[in-house]
Short mmCIF file of C-alpha atoms and ligand atoms in Angstrom, two decimals:
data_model
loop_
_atom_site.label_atom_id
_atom_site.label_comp_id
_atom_site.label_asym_id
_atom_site.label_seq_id
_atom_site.Cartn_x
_atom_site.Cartn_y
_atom_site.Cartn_z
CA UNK K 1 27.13 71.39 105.70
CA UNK K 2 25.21 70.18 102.46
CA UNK K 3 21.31 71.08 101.79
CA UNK K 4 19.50 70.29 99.80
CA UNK K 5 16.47 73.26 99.19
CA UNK K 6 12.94 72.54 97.89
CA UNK K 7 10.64 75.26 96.81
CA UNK K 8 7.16 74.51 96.04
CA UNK K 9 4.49 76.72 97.20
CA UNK K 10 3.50 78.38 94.13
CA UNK K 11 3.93 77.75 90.23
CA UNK K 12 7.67 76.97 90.34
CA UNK K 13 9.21 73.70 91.54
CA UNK K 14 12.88 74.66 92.36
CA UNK K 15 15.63 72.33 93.78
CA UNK K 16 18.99 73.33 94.72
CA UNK K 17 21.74 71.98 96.64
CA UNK K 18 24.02 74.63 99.04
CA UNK K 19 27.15 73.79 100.71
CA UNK K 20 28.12 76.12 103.47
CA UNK K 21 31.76 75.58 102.83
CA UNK K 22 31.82 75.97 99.00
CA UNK K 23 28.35 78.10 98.49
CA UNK K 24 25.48 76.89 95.88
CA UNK K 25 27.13 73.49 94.00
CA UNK K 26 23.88 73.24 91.88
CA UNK K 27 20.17 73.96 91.41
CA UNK K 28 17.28 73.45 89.08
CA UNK K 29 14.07 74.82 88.64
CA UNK K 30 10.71 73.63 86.53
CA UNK K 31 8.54 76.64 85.71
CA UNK K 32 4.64 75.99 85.53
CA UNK K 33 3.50 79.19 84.04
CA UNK K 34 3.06 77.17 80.37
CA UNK K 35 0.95 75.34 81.98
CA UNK K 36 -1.07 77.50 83.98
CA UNK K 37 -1.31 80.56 81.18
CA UNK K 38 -4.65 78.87 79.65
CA UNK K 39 -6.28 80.04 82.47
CA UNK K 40 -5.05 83.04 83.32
CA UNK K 41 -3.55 82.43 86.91
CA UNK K 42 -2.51 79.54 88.94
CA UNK K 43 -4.96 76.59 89.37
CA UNK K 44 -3.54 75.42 92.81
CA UNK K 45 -5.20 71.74 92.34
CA UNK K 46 -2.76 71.38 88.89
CA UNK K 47 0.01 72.96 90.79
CA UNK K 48 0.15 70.60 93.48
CA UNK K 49 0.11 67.11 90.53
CA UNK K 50 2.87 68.93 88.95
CA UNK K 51 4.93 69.12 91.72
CA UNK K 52 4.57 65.78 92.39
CA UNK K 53 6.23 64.84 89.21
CA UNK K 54 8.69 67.42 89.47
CA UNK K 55 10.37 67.19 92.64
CA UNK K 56 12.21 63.81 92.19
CA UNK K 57 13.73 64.47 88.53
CA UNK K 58 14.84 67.91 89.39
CA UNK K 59 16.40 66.14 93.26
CA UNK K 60 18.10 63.75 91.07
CA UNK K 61 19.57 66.11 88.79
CA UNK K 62 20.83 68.12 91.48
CA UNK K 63 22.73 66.04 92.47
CA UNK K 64 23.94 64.05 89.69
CA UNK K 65 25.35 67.79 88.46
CA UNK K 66 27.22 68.69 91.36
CA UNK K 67 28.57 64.99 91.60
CA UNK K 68 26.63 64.08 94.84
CA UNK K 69 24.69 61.63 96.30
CA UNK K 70 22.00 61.46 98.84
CA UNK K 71 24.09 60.25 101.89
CA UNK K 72 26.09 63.20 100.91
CA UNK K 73 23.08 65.44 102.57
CA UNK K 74 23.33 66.60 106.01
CA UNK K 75 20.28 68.35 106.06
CA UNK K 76 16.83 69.37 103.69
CA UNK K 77 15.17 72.40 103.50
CA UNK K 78 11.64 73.08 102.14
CA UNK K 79 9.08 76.17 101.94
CA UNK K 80 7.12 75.60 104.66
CA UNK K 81 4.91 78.80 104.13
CA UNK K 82 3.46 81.18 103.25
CA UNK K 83 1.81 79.60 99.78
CA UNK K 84 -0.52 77.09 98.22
CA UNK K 85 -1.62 74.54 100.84
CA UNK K 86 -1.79 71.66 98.48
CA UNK K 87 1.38 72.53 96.48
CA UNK K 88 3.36 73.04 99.48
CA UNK K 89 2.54 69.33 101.12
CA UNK K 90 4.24 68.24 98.46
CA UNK K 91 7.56 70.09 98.97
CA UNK K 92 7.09 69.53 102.80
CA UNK K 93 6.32 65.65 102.93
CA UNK K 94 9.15 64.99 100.08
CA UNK K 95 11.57 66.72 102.32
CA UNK K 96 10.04 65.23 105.71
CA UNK K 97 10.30 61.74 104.28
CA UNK K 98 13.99 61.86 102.66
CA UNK K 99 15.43 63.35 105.93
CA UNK K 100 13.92 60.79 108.09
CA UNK K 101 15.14 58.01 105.70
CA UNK K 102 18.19 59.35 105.63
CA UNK K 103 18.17 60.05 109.45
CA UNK K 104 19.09 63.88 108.91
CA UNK K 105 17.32 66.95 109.96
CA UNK K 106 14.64 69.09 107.86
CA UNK K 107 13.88 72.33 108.64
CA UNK K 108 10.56 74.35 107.21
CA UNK K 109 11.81 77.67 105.93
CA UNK K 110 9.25 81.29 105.35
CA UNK K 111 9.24 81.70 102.29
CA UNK K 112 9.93 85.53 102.35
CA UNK K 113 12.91 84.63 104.51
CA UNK K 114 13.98 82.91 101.41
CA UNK K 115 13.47 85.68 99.24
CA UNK K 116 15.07 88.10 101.59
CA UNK K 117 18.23 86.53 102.27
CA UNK K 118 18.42 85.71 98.14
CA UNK K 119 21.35 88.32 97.77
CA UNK K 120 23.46 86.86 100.02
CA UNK K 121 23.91 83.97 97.97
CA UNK K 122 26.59 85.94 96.18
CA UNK K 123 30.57 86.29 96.58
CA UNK K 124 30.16 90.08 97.44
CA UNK K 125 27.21 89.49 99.87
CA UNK K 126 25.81 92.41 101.75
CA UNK K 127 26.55 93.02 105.72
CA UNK K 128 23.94 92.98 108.34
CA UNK K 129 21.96 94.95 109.04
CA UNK K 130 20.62 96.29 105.98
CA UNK K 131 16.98 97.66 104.67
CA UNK K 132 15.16 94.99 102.50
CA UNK K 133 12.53 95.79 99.69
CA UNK K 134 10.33 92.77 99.04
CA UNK K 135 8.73 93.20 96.35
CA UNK K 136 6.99 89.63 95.16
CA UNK K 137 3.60 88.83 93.24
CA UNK K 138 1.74 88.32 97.18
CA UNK K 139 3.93 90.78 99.18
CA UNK K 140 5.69 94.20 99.09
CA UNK K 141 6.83 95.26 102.50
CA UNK K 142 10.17 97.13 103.49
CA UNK K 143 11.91 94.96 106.44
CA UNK K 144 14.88 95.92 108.75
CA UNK K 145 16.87 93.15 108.59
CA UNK K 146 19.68 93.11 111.57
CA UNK K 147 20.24 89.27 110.94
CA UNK K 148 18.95 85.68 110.22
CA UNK K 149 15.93 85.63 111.88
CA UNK K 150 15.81 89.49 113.52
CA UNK K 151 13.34 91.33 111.05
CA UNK K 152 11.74 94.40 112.01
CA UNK K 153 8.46 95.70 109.72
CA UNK K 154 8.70 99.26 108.94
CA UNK K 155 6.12 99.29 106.41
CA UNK K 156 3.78 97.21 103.66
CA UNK K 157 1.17 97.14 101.25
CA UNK K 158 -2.28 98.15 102.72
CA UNK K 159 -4.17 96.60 99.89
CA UNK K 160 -2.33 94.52 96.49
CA UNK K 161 1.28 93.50 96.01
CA UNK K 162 3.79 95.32 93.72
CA UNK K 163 3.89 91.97 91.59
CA UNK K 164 -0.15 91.64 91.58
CA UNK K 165 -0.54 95.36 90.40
CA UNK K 166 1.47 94.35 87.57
CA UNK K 167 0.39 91.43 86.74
CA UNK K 168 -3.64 92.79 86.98
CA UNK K 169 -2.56 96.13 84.66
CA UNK K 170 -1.09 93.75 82.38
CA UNK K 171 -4.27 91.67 82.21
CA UNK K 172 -6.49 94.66 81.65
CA UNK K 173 -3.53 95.85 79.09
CA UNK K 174 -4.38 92.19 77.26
CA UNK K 175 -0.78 90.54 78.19
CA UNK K 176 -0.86 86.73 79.55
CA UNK K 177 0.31 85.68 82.64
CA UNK K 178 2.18 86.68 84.75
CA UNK K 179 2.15 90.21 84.06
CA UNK K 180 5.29 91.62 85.04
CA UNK K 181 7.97 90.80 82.74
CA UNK K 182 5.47 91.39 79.77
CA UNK K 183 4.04 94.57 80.76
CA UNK K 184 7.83 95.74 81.99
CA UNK K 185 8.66 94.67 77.79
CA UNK K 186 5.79 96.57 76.51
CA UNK K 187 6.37 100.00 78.52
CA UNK K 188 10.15 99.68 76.68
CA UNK K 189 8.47 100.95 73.70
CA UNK K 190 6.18 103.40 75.69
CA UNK K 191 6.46 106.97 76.23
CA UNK K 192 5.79 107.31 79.84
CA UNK K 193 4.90 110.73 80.04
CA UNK K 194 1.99 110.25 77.51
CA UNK K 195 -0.49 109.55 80.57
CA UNK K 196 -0.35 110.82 84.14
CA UNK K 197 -1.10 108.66 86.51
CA UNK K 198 -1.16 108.56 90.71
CA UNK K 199 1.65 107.97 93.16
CA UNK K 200 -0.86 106.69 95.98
CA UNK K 201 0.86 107.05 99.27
CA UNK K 202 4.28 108.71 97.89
CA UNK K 203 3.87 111.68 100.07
CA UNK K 204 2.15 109.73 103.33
CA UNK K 205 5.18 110.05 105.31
CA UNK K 206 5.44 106.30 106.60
CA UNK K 207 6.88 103.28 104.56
CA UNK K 208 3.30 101.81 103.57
CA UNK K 209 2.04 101.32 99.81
CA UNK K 210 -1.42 101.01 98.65
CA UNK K 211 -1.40 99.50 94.66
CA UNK K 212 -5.31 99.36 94.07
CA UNK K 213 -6.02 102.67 93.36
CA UNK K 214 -3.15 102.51 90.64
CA UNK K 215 -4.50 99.49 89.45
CA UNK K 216 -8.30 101.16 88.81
CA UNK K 217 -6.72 104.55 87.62
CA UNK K 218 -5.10 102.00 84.69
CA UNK K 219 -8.89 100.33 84.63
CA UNK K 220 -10.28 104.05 83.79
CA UNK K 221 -7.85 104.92 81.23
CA UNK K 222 -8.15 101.50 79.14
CA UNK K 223 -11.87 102.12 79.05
CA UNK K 224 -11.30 105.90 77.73
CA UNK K 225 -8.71 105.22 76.12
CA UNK K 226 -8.86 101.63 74.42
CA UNK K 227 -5.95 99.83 73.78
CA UNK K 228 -4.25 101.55 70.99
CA UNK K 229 -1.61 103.66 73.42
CA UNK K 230 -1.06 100.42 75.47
CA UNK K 231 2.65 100.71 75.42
CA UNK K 232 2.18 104.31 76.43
CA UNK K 233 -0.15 103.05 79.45
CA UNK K 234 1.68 100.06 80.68
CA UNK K 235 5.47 102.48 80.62
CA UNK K 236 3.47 105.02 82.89
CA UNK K 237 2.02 102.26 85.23
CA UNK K 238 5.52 101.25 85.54
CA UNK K 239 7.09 104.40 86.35
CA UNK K 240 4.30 105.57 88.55
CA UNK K 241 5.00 101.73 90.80
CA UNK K 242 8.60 101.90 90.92
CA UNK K 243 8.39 106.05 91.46
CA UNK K 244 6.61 104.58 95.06
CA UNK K 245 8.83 101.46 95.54
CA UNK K 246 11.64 103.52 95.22
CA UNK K 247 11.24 107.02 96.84
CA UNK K 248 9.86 104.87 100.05
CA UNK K 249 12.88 102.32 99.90
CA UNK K 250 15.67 105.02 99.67
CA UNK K 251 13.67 106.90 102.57
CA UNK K 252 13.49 103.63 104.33
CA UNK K 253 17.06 103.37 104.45
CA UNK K 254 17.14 107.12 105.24
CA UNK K 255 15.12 106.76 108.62
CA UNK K 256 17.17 103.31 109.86
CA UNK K 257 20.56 104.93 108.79
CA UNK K 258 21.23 101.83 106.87
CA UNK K 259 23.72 102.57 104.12
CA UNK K 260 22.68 99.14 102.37
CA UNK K 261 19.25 98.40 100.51
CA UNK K 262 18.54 94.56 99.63
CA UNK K 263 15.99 94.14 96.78
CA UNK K 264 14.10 91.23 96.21
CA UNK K 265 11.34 89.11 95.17
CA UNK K 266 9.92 89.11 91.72
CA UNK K 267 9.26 92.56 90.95
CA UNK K 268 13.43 92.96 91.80
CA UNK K 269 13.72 91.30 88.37
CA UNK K 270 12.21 94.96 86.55
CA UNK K 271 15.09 96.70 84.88
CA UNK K 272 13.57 100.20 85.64
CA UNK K 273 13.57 99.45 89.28
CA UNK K 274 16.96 98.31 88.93
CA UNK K 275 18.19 101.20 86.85
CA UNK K 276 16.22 103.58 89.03
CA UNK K 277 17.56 102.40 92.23
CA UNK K 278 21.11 101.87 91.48
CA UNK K 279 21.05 105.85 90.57
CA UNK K 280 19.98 107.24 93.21
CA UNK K 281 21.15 105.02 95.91
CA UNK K 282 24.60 105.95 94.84
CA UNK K 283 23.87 109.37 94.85
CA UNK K 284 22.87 109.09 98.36
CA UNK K 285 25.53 107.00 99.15
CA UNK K 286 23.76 103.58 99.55
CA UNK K 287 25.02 100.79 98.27
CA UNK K 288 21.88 98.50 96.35
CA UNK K 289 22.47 94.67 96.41
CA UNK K 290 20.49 92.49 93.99
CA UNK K 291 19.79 88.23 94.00
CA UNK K 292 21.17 86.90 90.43
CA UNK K 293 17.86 88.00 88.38
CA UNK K 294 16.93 83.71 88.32
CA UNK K 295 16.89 84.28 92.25
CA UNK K 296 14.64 87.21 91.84
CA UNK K 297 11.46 84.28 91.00
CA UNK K 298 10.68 82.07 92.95
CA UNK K 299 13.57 78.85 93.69
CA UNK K 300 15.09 76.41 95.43
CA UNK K 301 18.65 77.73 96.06
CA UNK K 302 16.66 80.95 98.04
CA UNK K 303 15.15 77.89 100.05
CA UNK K 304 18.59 75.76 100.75
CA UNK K 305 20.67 78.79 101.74
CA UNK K 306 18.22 79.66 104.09
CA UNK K 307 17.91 76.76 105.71
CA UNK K 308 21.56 76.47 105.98
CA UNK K 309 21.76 79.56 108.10
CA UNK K 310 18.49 78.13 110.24
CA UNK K 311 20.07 74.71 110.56
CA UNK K 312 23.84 75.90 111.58
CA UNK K 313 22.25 77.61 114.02
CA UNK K 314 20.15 74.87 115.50
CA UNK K 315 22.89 72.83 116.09
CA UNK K 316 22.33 73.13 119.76
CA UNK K 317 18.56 71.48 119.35
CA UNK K 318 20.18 68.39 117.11
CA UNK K 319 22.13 67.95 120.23
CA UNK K 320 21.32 64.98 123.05
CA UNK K 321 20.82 66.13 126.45
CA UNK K 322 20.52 63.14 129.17
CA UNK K 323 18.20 64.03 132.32
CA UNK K 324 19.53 62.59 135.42
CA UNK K 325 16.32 63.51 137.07
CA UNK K 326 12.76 63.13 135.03
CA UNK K 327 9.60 62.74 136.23
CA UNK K 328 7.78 59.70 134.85
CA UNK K 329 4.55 62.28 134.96
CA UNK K 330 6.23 65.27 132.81
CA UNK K 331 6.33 62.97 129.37
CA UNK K 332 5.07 64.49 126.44
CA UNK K 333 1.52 62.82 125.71
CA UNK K 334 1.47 61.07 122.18
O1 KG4 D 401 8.66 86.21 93.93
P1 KG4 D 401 7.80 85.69 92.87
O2 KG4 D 401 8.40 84.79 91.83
O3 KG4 D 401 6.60 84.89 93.44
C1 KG4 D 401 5.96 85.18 94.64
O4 KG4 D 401 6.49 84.75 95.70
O5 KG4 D 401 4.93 85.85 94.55
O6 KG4 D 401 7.15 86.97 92.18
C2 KG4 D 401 6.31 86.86 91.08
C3 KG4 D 401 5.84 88.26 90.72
C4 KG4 D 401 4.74 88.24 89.68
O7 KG4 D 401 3.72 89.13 90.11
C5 KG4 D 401 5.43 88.79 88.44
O8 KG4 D 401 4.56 89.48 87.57
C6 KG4 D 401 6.46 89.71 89.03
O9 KG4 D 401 6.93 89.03 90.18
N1 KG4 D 401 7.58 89.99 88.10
C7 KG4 D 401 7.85 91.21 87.60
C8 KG4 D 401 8.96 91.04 86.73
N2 KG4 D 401 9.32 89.71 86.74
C9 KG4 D 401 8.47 89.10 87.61
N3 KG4 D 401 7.27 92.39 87.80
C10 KG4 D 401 7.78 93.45 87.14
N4 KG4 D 401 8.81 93.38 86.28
C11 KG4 D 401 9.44 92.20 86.04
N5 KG4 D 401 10.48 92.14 85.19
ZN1 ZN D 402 8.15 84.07 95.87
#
């Protein structure tokens, strides 16, 4: 089955097509944050026009690279939520509109979903079930995830995201936008150790975070401090966020029994998460599985994959089912 994946509810326009048989034949992504740095955050009203004259070029060059054409599609995929309302009309009524010209099914896909099932676009993909950190710039929560579609919350953020704590510290730390990858480059040169900062919730015995009090303790030491030891701040912001993300992922995993930890969303993309992580998950035993770090952002092939998985398995709803008895009164009203 060939889908074709369109991401669009943020800053990022990403198209990708995924073939069930041969895995991801091609994908493309335009990134907005150029566009948007000026002003220091998305501007959702831009966002949505630059979709718009995204999504076409990047469709076509999908599928001029992997050699296809459109009546090669049996099926589009498109982020149907959670994001920006205007931005993602413009994934959904592209995606609506091809698939009924081309008389093939679409399929809205959660956006998270996407993110979540990002490692498994791999050749080594992990086994259900399996504990997932997702870790993105509007969510952190730890999932149990037992299969396509069978999530169980065991725990999330009670106030900001993992990804918004970073990119807010690196605002107040004088870095553009977004913060992450910045601040995560300018704490490489810190000395982490220089400033103490809080773990909030480390020691609160569930799987919750809470980021904002991390966030302000940063906020008191850049007034006290100024920004001469920036480096020093931003590498102890760091290792106080991924000393939480961490501790409460590998105990995650300890509470389900789950021998496998699934990491993803933007923040997934931090090396010292990574490197943190990968040591002592193996100590432990647990084996910690990773999107390719351009899946870690947001994309299209996240988007087509899972929509592959939702629309194999709604082959019994593309089906016809005749009703030898059907009561003129029981129509649906229009
Ligand atoms: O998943 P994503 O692309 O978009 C959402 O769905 O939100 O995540 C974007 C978030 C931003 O907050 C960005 O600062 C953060 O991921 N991020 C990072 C890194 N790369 C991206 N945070 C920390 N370290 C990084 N290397
Ligand atoms: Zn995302």
């Amino acid at each position: 089955m060939l889908v074709l994946g369109v991401e669009s509810s943020c800053d990022e326009t990403g198209v990708a097509l995924y073939d069930s048989a041969h895995g991801l034949l091609a994908h493309a992504l335009y990134s907005q944050i150029a566009m948007h740095n000026d002003y220091g955050g998305v501007v959702p009203e831009l966002a949505s026009r630059d979709h718009i004259r995204r999504v076409l070029p990047l469709t076509r060059q999908v599928l001029s690279e992997s050699g296809r054409t459109l009546a090669d599609l049996d099926g589009i995929a498109y982020t149907q939520g959670p994001g920006l309302a205007g931005a993602l009309l413009v994934g959904a009524g592209m995606a609506r509109a091809l698939a009924y010209a081309l008389g093939i099914p679409a399929v809205g896909v959660h956006h998270l979903e996407g993110h979540m099932l990002s490692p498994l676009i791999s050749d080594t993909p992990p086994e259900f079930p399996f504990v997932a950190l997702l870790v993105s710039g509007g969510h952190t929560q730890l999932m149990l995830v037992s299969g396509v579609g069978r999530y169980t919350l065991l725990g999330e953020t009670l106030d900001d995201a993992a990804g918004e704590a970073f990119d807010k510290t690196a605002q107040l730390l004088g870095l553009g936008y977004p913060g992450g990858p910045a601040l995560s480059k300018l704490a490489a040169s810190g000395d982490a150790s220089h400033f103490s900062l809080p773990r909030p919730m480390l020691n609160s015995g569930d799987f919750d975070f809470s980021f904002s009090g991390l966030k302000t303790a940063v906020l008191t030491l850049v007034r006290k401090q100024g920004l001469e030891h920036a480096a020093d701040i931003a590498a102890a912001f760091q290792a106080a966020a991924v000393d939480v993300l961490a501790s409460k992922s590998l105990a995650a995993c300890a509470h389900s029994g789950s021998s496998r930890l699934v990491v993803a969303g933007g923040v997934g993309a931090n090396t010292h998460l990574r490197e943190r992580l990968t040591r002592e998950a193996a100590a432990r035993g647990i084996e910690v599985f990773y999107p390719r770090l351009e899946f870690c952002t947001d994309n299209g092939a996240m988007i087509a994959y899972a929509g592959a998985q939702r629309l194999a398995h709604a082959n019994a709803d593309l089906t016809f089912a005749v009703k030898p008895r059907w009561e003129l009164a029981t129509l649906d009203a229009v």
